[in-house]
XYZ file of C-alpha atoms in Angstrom:
73
model
C 0.000 0.000 0.000
C 1.260 3.408 -0.944
C 2.027 5.934 1.782
C -0.296 8.498 0.153
C -3.184 6.043 0.367
C -2.527 5.497 4.052
C -2.770 9.221 4.779
C -6.009 9.414 2.796
C -7.504 6.551 4.819
C -6.314 8.103 8.083
C -7.901 11.415 7.105
C -11.137 9.624 6.216
C -11.188 7.774 9.544
C -10.553 11.015 11.420
C -13.359 12.759 9.570
C -15.765 9.898 10.291
C -14.865 9.976 14.012
C -15.340 13.734 14.085
C -18.711 13.680 12.318
C -20.021 10.778 14.404
C -18.907 12.542 17.566
C -20.738 15.713 16.544
C -23.915 13.909 15.505
C -24.043 11.599 18.526
C -22.854 14.354 20.899
C -19.922 12.264 22.124
C -17.028 14.551 22.947
C -14.497 11.719 23.114
C -15.066 10.850 19.443
C -14.782 14.518 18.493
C -11.460 14.840 20.307
C -10.133 11.577 18.870
C -11.044 12.776 15.374
C -9.439 16.167 15.987
C -6.281 14.528 17.336
C -5.954 12.223 14.363
C -6.628 15.129 11.981
C -3.967 17.229 13.657
C -1.301 14.536 13.590
C -1.962 13.482 10.007
C -2.125 17.091 8.823
C 1.165 17.980 10.474
C 2.772 14.889 8.949
C 1.399 15.810 5.523
C 2.629 19.397 5.797
C 6.092 18.228 6.860
C 6.236 16.057 3.719
C 4.592 18.688 1.486
C 6.578 18.023 -1.711
C 6.091 14.246 -1.588
C 2.279 14.471 -1.608
C -0.145 15.474 -4.314
C -1.796 18.888 -4.217
C -5.224 17.639 -3.181
C -4.016 15.896 -0.021
C -1.971 18.980 0.874
C -5.047 21.194 0.543
C -7.142 18.717 2.531
C -4.594 18.746 5.350
C -4.664 22.545 5.477
C -8.467 22.446 5.544
C -8.370 19.911 8.385
C -6.047 22.172 10.376
C -8.493 25.041 9.859
C -11.326 22.761 11.049
C -9.305 21.801 14.119
C -8.625 25.450 14.913
C -12.266 26.413 14.521
C -13.398 23.481 16.654
C -10.974 24.273 19.452
C -12.095 27.912 19.575
C -15.735 26.818 19.479
C -16.772 28.457 16.239
């Protein structure tokens, strides 16, 4: 399995955890999703040139989502 596919699946799992946590009002799932998003986004940004443009933009969008969620917006 390619490393780019792994980051896409990790981002998908984080998004599913986040959405399920919001819908079911379970803060632990929201925080797990935000943690996974943060770690995978930081890893993607560190390896910016190795990834395709779409996954780089998705990681930036996830970091924006994490920031907005932490500040409660």
